Amino acid sequence: MTKRKKLEILVDTPLLKRIRDLSKQAGVYGYTLYPTFGGEGEAGRWIDDQVTGGAGSKILYVTISEAEIADRFLETLTPLLEEYGLMITVSNVDVLLAKND
Amino acid sequence: MTKRKKLEILVDTPLLKRIRDLSKQAGVYGYTLYPTFGGEGEAGRWIDDQVTGGAGSKILYVTISEAEIADRFLETLTPLLEEYGLMITVSNVDVLLAKND
Amino acid sequence: MTKRKKLEILVDTPLLKRIRDLSKQAGVYGYTLYPTFGGEGEAGRWIDDQVTGGAGSKILYVTISEAEIADRFLETLTPLLEEYGLMITVSNVDVLLAKND
Amino acid sequence: MDVLFSPVILFFVLGALAAFARSDLSIPEPLSKALSLYLMCAIGLKGGILVADNGFTWEMVLAAAAGLLLSLLIPIMAFAVLRSFGKLDRINAAAVAAHYGSVSVVTFITGNQILTSMDMAPAGYMIAVLALMETPAIIVGLYLARQGNNSDVQQKGDLFRETVLNGSVVLLTGSFIIGLIIGKEGFEPVAPVFQTGFTGLLCLFLLDMGLLAARRLRNAQTLTFRLVSLGIAFPIFNGLLGSIIGASLGFDAGTTTALALLAASASYIAVPAAIRLALPKADAGLYLAMSLAITFPFNIVVGIPLFTSISIFMVQLWL
Amino acid sequence: MDVLFSPVILFFVLGALAAFARSDLSIPEPLSKALSLYLMCAIGLKGGILVADNGFTWEMVLAAAAGLLLSLLIPIMAFAVLRSFGKLDRINAAAVAAHYGSVSVVTFITGNQILTSMDMAPAGYMIAVLALMETPAIIVGLYLARQGNNSDVQQKGDLFRETVLNGSVVLLTGSFIIGLIIGKEGFEPVAPVFQTGFTGLLCLFLLDMGLLAARRLRNAQTLTFRLVSLGIAFPIFNGLLGSIIGASLGFDAGTTTALALLAASASYIAVPAAIRLALPKADAGLYLAMSLAITFPFNIVVGIPLFTSISIFMVQLWL
Amino acid sequence: MDVLFSPVILFFVLGALAAFARSDLSIPEPLSKALSLYLMCAIGLKGGILVADNGFTWEMVLAAAAGLLLSLLIPIMAFAVLRSFGKLDRINAAAVAAHYGSVSVVTFITGNQILTSMDMAPAGYMIAVLALMETPAIIVGLYLARQGNNSDVQQKGDLFRETVLNGSVVLLTGSFIIGLIIGKEGFEPVAPVFQTGFTGLLCLFLLDMGLLAARRLRNAQTLTFRLVSLGIAFPIFNGLLGSIIGASLGFDAGTTTALALLAASASYIAVPAAIRLALPKADAGLYLAMSLAITFPFNIVVGIPLFTSISIFMVQLWL
Ligand SMILES: Nc1ncnc2c1ncn2[C@@H]1O[C@H](COP(=O)(O)O)[C@@H](O)[C@H]1O
Ligand SMILES: Nc1ncnc2c1ncn2[C@@H]1O[C@H](COP(=O)(O)O)[C@@H](O)[C@H]1O
Ligand SMILES: Nc1ncnc2c1ncn2[C@@H]1O[C@H](COP(=O)(O)O)[C@@H](O)[C@H]1O
Ligand code: NA
Ligand code: NA
Ligand code: NA
């Protein structure tokens, strides 16, 4: 069991590609995407809606990586936080096999 | 990075509105909902089924909040645990930007 | 609030049944399954695709259990890690009501 | 043509067999839901157009009264039997009873389809009766469950939304009204989807219902032998009752069969959602297993031909 | 037959009413997306076949030029009004303006359907104009938002993919080209799906659009009274403009109405996705609410009959 | 009418081009799965009805034997070539070989559709042969992979479920049997969905298959030039073999082409699911890329017309 950081980013579907590109720059290669159903925040309530070209739809981007890489990635994300309306959480996990980091 | 509590509640779709109402009373405003696929527990095995009016379907309600608010919310949930068949977990996360709490 | 271990296993849909069978052997009965959307790893990028008989589709198996049972389950999983291309993480959670463990 | 060899029934059987054999065959859930919405739209439109065509009649009022009466009486009788013979506690007995007092849209639709293919199409207003019978039994069930205990006000608002504003009720009623407005002529451009395609899509939906019903039966944990028997006895008794009432009111054989099917069938769409909310302590595995895994297949395979024969007989008896 | 009593419009109203009444009626999202893709395929094919049948004409070039002109002019005018009267900041004004310069495929399709049922079918090439008008307004909007600030190169690649290669643009254009290639004869085997089923499936899609629009309106937080007024004033003004241009170019009443609808409608598929990417600071809740919850329903219920009458009048004026 | 300009093929090409251009066009996965299930139901029903109509014949037994022989021979030959020329290890060679021994339902369906439009409809029993050929190659593949090593018993149960009880096999066989039971007359009420709508829905499905195939090709990491060549050489060789066997057994040109297509096509539904379970060490990216991203498009675009011509020629040769 190896200690790792788990980064979870809730992102609007059209912005996902940008997050992916930034993650590569930070040296993060592996990730998994999860669908969402809806939610509520300062910007009001939403229900995942696939008709309005993804602008009404969010995806959860999850990546497990070493603390150092996670920090580097977080740094590149900070300027985008406000602009992209991202919701980012970091937590500790043990992985049975460290992949791609 | 700010320390927060992450509350995850697995709830039957028809009961979701009740959870949301209770969360507002406890001062929790932001949350995100995730779809489920199936599972198994004391009440047997289920596969998410959208035909039977949501009674055969569960949703994961996730909210990030300050420890204090989380506790208040948990207290209001305790009486419902048994009756609603909820599955509630709490964990520690760091958030990059604390929203709505 | 009781301390528990949360095991998350990302598994190819056709292999899910095997994981479930192993979990029962280890004494883990309750679990919840979540759908995925896509991801990337050493084996390349994938988008969940339900046409190719599940071979192009992954599911997240999540189970909450006592540390001891979690360890037993992890042991039975270790030999399969490489072969099944599993991605397994373990983290600490508090549960409000310990179910099925 | 034997009713049992209709493609609609055969696809239901195929689904059930696949699930019993533990095949991994599965219909994507959004498709099932889509088909279920489609069927409600189609049957609602059809009903509205038929009523627009024939005009309002006294028979309609009679049928509505009969339907309402059945949906009030059935849960009360079922509750008593579930408490005594079924050995259920008050809450669970009330929850199950509410399901039998309400109706199964798909049972009605399948029966309607088969009756139409036998030139015994029920009157169009029966679709309004169908919509009417969806909710009252929920109220009766809740009354039986609580008896005296008052529920809080907020919950009543939620419950109202889950019953009268339940998606299936709104869609059925809404389509019925649209049918009333557009009439036969306005229906023509949408007929290829809502009429020509109906039977074929019903086949696909029943394939899924076969899978769902058989899987529920396999995973049902709290189903006792007594409850399984009741899951078969209820539709027989209620169907017979519906058939007698229909015939005694002077309805034709098709319409009488439709009333019998409404009485005999148990809800698995509107009622479970409402009961899960209003009676969370009731065992959802139990009421869904009884209505979806026992009574629904019984009605599809045995009930439809049975109540057709009985209704033909009853109607002749009254003439 | 009154346009407002077409089943297509009635299903839209049913969806909106259900959402306002807070019914739990919902169409599974994959189905909505599927229906949206289907409608684009079907309309694309139809356009291609019509053009293949009639051959290329100068009128087509005129219509394309008129469409392009409108999609460049409208966002500039809208931007000015949104800044002054609407009190929006530069970014949000530009984002909203881009939506109004582009078009709503479903508004066009619904109008087309209703015009066809009135024997006023627009020319087939208008479907090419529809595809043509989807993207230019995005470029104009971005220019208005940035004015001088250059964006980085990588972003341009992404943006290109989100505009010209946006799924809806690709599908519409691709189906149009397939229609051109296969022509009337090659279309026959697929006509039952892409033509006969069209109106019925459009009903189901508009039921969902009614739900989506009403829910957006209920959840819109940043919508001011001024912006709501603009959401109605824009389509009236732009539709009038489109109608005048169409009539002055000598188009028939149906084609003129189609041009008016293209001008009057606001995008809620291609543009929001591109703007969310290119102008992340703009308020997505705002531009979606204006285009989807105000302008779209206005066009469906009021705009289509209004622009039809105006276009008939304009065309007679010019003759 | 040129086969390449059939709308079915053109939609496949559109999907592939969109994916290569990195458009964000995507078909919701539940819709793809739904279409795939629909196509299996429809083709199964069609086969059953044709066989019910023509009665059982000795030709059917011959065709079944030929199909079985091919599904046993092909993986053995493919395995040898994949090991030597393809430079794959035992496990991967066996996994890929199993795919080529099995069949692609959609290749068969598309060929069938195009042959029917050329008045060369294959015999109905070929649909039973299609169902028959889905699984045996999996057993052969596993034998080749293990050679001596015995697998545990529990796994055998799981594997049985993933092969013989695989959803696609169950649905195809089940619909075939329903077709046998209901016959031409019973099919009439469901024909609008399962027959009239077939070609149109096949277009939509192939649009998605084009997207899926091209995306797989773009993301394939372990595909070597040698393996790509084999992905084209296998269908040519196997198709030729099927065509020779069909003609030598005296089948008509349409039926011979169908047998050639069964031989030439590689599975990407039933086999990958079973192989992922039984040979988890094999590279899923590799076998899916070969069957779905190389052989499938080759067969759709080149194979169908090629084997049609070859089969016509062969059949004349044998006469
Ligand atoms: N406290 C929270 N816990 C969980 N999810 C949240 C929280 N706050 C915001 N979100 C999610 O992030 C989205 C955007 O947040 P906001 O920018 O505040 O509207 C919301 O719609 C929610 O889905
Ligand atoms: N130990 C567990 N780990 C993860 N999910 C669980 C666990 N126990 C129960 N669940 C989930 O909670 C649902 C209800 O649990 P139960 O009330 O025990 O049937 C189950 O169907 C599972 O989806
Ligand atoms: N570091 C990571 N973080 C999150 N998910 C990952 C990570 N690495 C791999 N995965 C997931 O596991 C799958 C299989 O990984 P791999 O075997 O490396 O291709 C990937 O496609 C991802 O969905
Ligand atoms: Na009933
Ligand atoms: Na416009
Ligand atoms: Na083959």
Short mmCIF file of N, CA and C in Angstrom, two decimals, chain D residues 1 5-8 10-11 14 18 21-28 30-31 196-201 203-204 207, chain F residues 29-30 33-34 37-38 41 45 161-162 165-168 170-171 174-175 178 181-182 186 189-190 192-194 273:
data_model
loop_
_atom_site.label_atom_id
_atom_site.label_comp_id
_atom_site.label_asym_id
_atom_site.label_seq_id
_atom_site.Cartn_x
_atom_site.Cartn_y
_atom_site.Cartn_z
N MET D 1 -55.95 -16.81 -33.79
CA MET D 1 -54.58 -16.73 -33.24
C MET D 1 -54.63 -16.78 -31.71
N PHE D 5 -49.63 -16.69 -28.04
CA PHE D 5 -48.62 -16.68 -29.08
C PHE D 5 -48.52 -15.33 -29.76
N SER D 6 -49.05 -14.29 -29.13
CA SER D 6 -48.86 -12.95 -29.65
C SER D 6 -47.41 -12.55 -29.40
N PRO D 7 -46.76 -11.84 -30.34
CA PRO D 7 -45.35 -11.49 -30.14
C PRO D 7 -45.14 -10.71 -28.84
N VAL D 8 -46.13 -9.91 -28.46
CA VAL D 8 -46.01 -9.11 -27.25
C VAL D 8 -45.75 -10.00 -26.03
N LEU D 10 -44.81 -13.19 -26.12
CA LEU D 10 -43.61 -14.01 -26.31
C LEU D 10 -42.34 -13.25 -25.92
N PHE D 11 -42.30 -11.95 -26.21
CA PHE D 11 -41.12 -11.18 -25.83
C PHE D 11 -41.03 -11.07 -24.30
N LEU D 14 -39.62 -14.29 -23.21
CA LEU D 14 -38.18 -14.35 -23.53
C LEU D 14 -37.37 -13.60 -22.48
N ALA D 18 -34.63 -15.31 -19.99
CA ALA D 18 -33.24 -14.85 -20.00
C ALA D 18 -32.78 -14.51 -18.59
N ALA D 21 -32.31 -17.65 -16.47
CA ALA D 21 -31.10 -18.39 -16.87
C ALA D 21 -29.85 -17.59 -16.52
N ARG D 22 -30.02 -16.43 -15.88
CA ARG D 22 -28.92 -15.55 -15.50
C ARG D 22 -28.10 -15.09 -16.70
N SER D 23 -28.79 -14.88 -17.82
CA SER D 23 -28.11 -14.28 -18.96
C SER D 23 -27.76 -12.84 -18.61
N ASP D 24 -26.74 -12.28 -19.26
CA ASP D 24 -26.39 -10.89 -18.98
C ASP D 24 -27.17 -9.92 -19.87
N LEU D 25 -28.19 -10.45 -20.56
CA LEU D 25 -29.03 -9.57 -21.38
C LEU D 25 -29.61 -8.45 -20.52
N SER D 26 -29.46 -7.21 -20.97
CA SER D 26 -30.10 -6.12 -20.23
C SER D 26 -30.42 -4.98 -21.18
N ILE D 27 -31.56 -4.35 -20.91
CA ILE D 27 -32.01 -3.23 -21.71
C ILE D 27 -31.51 -1.97 -21.01
N PRO D 28 -30.84 -1.05 -21.71
CA PRO D 28 -30.38 0.16 -21.02
C PRO D 28 -31.54 0.85 -20.33
N PRO D 30 -32.29 3.94 -19.53
CA PRO D 30 -32.94 5.10 -20.17
C PRO D 30 -33.90 4.67 -21.28
N LEU D 31 -33.58 3.56 -21.97
CA LEU D 31 -34.49 3.08 -23.01
C LEU D 31 -35.79 2.59 -22.40
N THR D 196 -48.82 3.40 -35.39
CA THR D 196 -48.24 2.33 -36.20
C THR D 196 -47.12 1.62 -35.45
N GLY D 197 -46.31 2.38 -34.73
CA GLY D 197 -45.17 1.77 -34.07
C GLY D 197 -45.49 1.15 -32.73
N PHE D 198 -46.74 1.30 -32.28
CA PHE D 198 -47.09 0.94 -30.91
C PHE D 198 -46.79 -0.51 -30.55
N THR D 199 -47.31 -1.45 -31.33
CA THR D 199 -47.17 -2.86 -30.95
C THR D 199 -45.71 -3.29 -30.92
N GLY D 200 -44.95 -2.84 -31.91
CA GLY D 200 -43.53 -3.22 -31.96
C GLY D 200 -42.78 -2.71 -30.74
N LEU D 201 -43.02 -1.46 -30.38
CA LEU D 201 -42.31 -0.91 -29.23
C LEU D 201 -42.80 -1.54 -27.93
N CYS D 203 -43.52 -4.63 -27.64
CA CYS D 203 -42.73 -5.87 -27.57
C CYS D 203 -41.41 -5.62 -26.86
N LEU D 204 -40.70 -4.55 -27.29
CA LEU D 204 -39.40 -4.26 -26.69
C LEU D 204 -39.56 -3.94 -25.21
N LEU D 207 -40.18 -7.10 -23.26
CA LEU D 207 -38.93 -7.85 -23.11
C LEU D 207 -38.23 -7.37 -21.84
N GLU F 29 -24.48 6.47 -25.24
CA GLU F 29 -24.24 5.03 -25.20
C GLU F 29 -25.52 4.19 -25.03
N PRO F 30 -26.46 4.62 -24.17
CA PRO F 30 -27.68 3.80 -24.07
C PRO F 30 -28.40 3.68 -25.41
N LYS F 33 -26.56 1.03 -27.50
CA LYS F 33 -26.90 -0.30 -27.03
C LYS F 33 -28.32 -0.65 -27.44
N ALA F 34 -29.25 0.31 -27.30
CA ALA F 34 -30.64 0.07 -27.66
C ALA F 34 -30.73 -0.30 -29.14
N LEU F 37 -29.51 -3.82 -29.72
CA LEU F 37 -30.51 -4.81 -29.30
C LEU F 37 -31.65 -4.87 -30.31
N TYR F 38 -32.09 -3.71 -30.75
CA TYR F 38 -33.17 -3.65 -31.74
C TYR F 38 -32.80 -4.43 -33.00
N CYS F 41 -33.02 -8.16 -32.43
CA CYS F 41 -34.42 -8.59 -32.41
C CYS F 41 -34.97 -8.67 -33.83
N LEU F 45 -36.15 -12.07 -35.68
CA LEU F 45 -37.55 -12.26 -36.09
C LEU F 45 -37.63 -12.58 -37.57
N ARG F 161 -22.08 -18.61 -18.91
CA ARG F 161 -23.01 -17.49 -18.93
C ARG F 161 -22.57 -16.42 -19.93
N GLU F 162 -21.27 -16.21 -20.03
CA GLU F 162 -20.78 -15.15 -20.91
C GLU F 162 -20.77 -15.57 -22.38
N LEU F 165 -25.02 -17.85 -22.85
CA LEU F 165 -26.07 -16.99 -22.31
C LEU F 165 -25.75 -15.50 -22.50
N ASN F 166 -24.76 -15.21 -23.33
CA ASN F 166 -24.48 -13.81 -23.64
C ASN F 166 -25.73 -13.15 -24.21
N GLY F 167 -25.98 -11.92 -23.77
CA GLY F 167 -27.19 -11.21 -24.17
C GLY F 167 -27.46 -11.27 -25.66
N SER F 168 -26.43 -11.07 -26.48
CA SER F 168 -26.67 -11.00 -27.92
C SER F 168 -27.09 -12.37 -28.46
N VAL F 170 -28.62 -14.77 -26.73
CA VAL F 170 -29.98 -15.04 -26.23
C VAL F 170 -31.03 -14.27 -27.04
N LEU F 171 -30.73 -13.00 -27.31
CA LEU F 171 -31.72 -12.17 -27.99
C LEU F 171 -31.91 -12.63 -29.44
N GLY F 174 -33.58 -16.09 -29.28
CA GLY F 174 -34.95 -15.92 -28.79
C GLY F 174 -35.86 -15.31 -29.83
N SER F 175 -35.38 -14.26 -30.50
CA SER F 175 -36.21 -13.61 -31.51
C SER F 175 -36.43 -14.55 -32.70
N ILE F 178 -39.15 -16.77 -31.63
CA ILE F 178 -40.43 -16.05 -31.67
C ILE F 178 -40.90 -15.91 -33.13
N ILE F 181 -42.43 -19.04 -34.27
CA ILE F 181 -43.75 -19.27 -33.68
C ILE F 181 -44.83 -18.39 -34.32
N ILE F 182 -44.52 -17.09 -34.45
CA ILE F 182 -45.59 -16.20 -34.90
C ILE F 182 -45.79 -16.24 -36.41
N GLY F 186 -48.44 -13.31 -37.75
CA GLY F 186 -48.27 -12.73 -36.43
C GLY F 186 -47.29 -11.57 -36.43
N PRO F 189 -48.47 -7.01 -37.13
CA PRO F 189 -48.63 -5.84 -36.24
C PRO F 189 -47.31 -5.24 -35.76
N VAL F 190 -46.23 -6.03 -35.77
CA VAL F 190 -44.96 -5.47 -35.30
C VAL F 190 -44.03 -5.09 -36.46
N PRO F 192 -44.13 -2.66 -38.62
CA PRO F 192 -43.71 -1.25 -38.77
C PRO F 192 -42.45 -0.94 -37.98
N VAL F 193 -42.30 -1.56 -36.83
CA VAL F 193 -41.09 -1.29 -36.05
C VAL F 193 -39.93 -2.16 -36.51
N PHE F 194 -40.16 -3.46 -36.66
CA PHE F 194 -39.04 -4.37 -36.88
C PHE F 194 -38.65 -4.52 -38.35
N ALA F 273 -16.43 -9.74 -24.52
CA ALA F 273 -16.91 -9.88 -23.15
C ALA F 273 -16.44 -11.21 -22.55
#
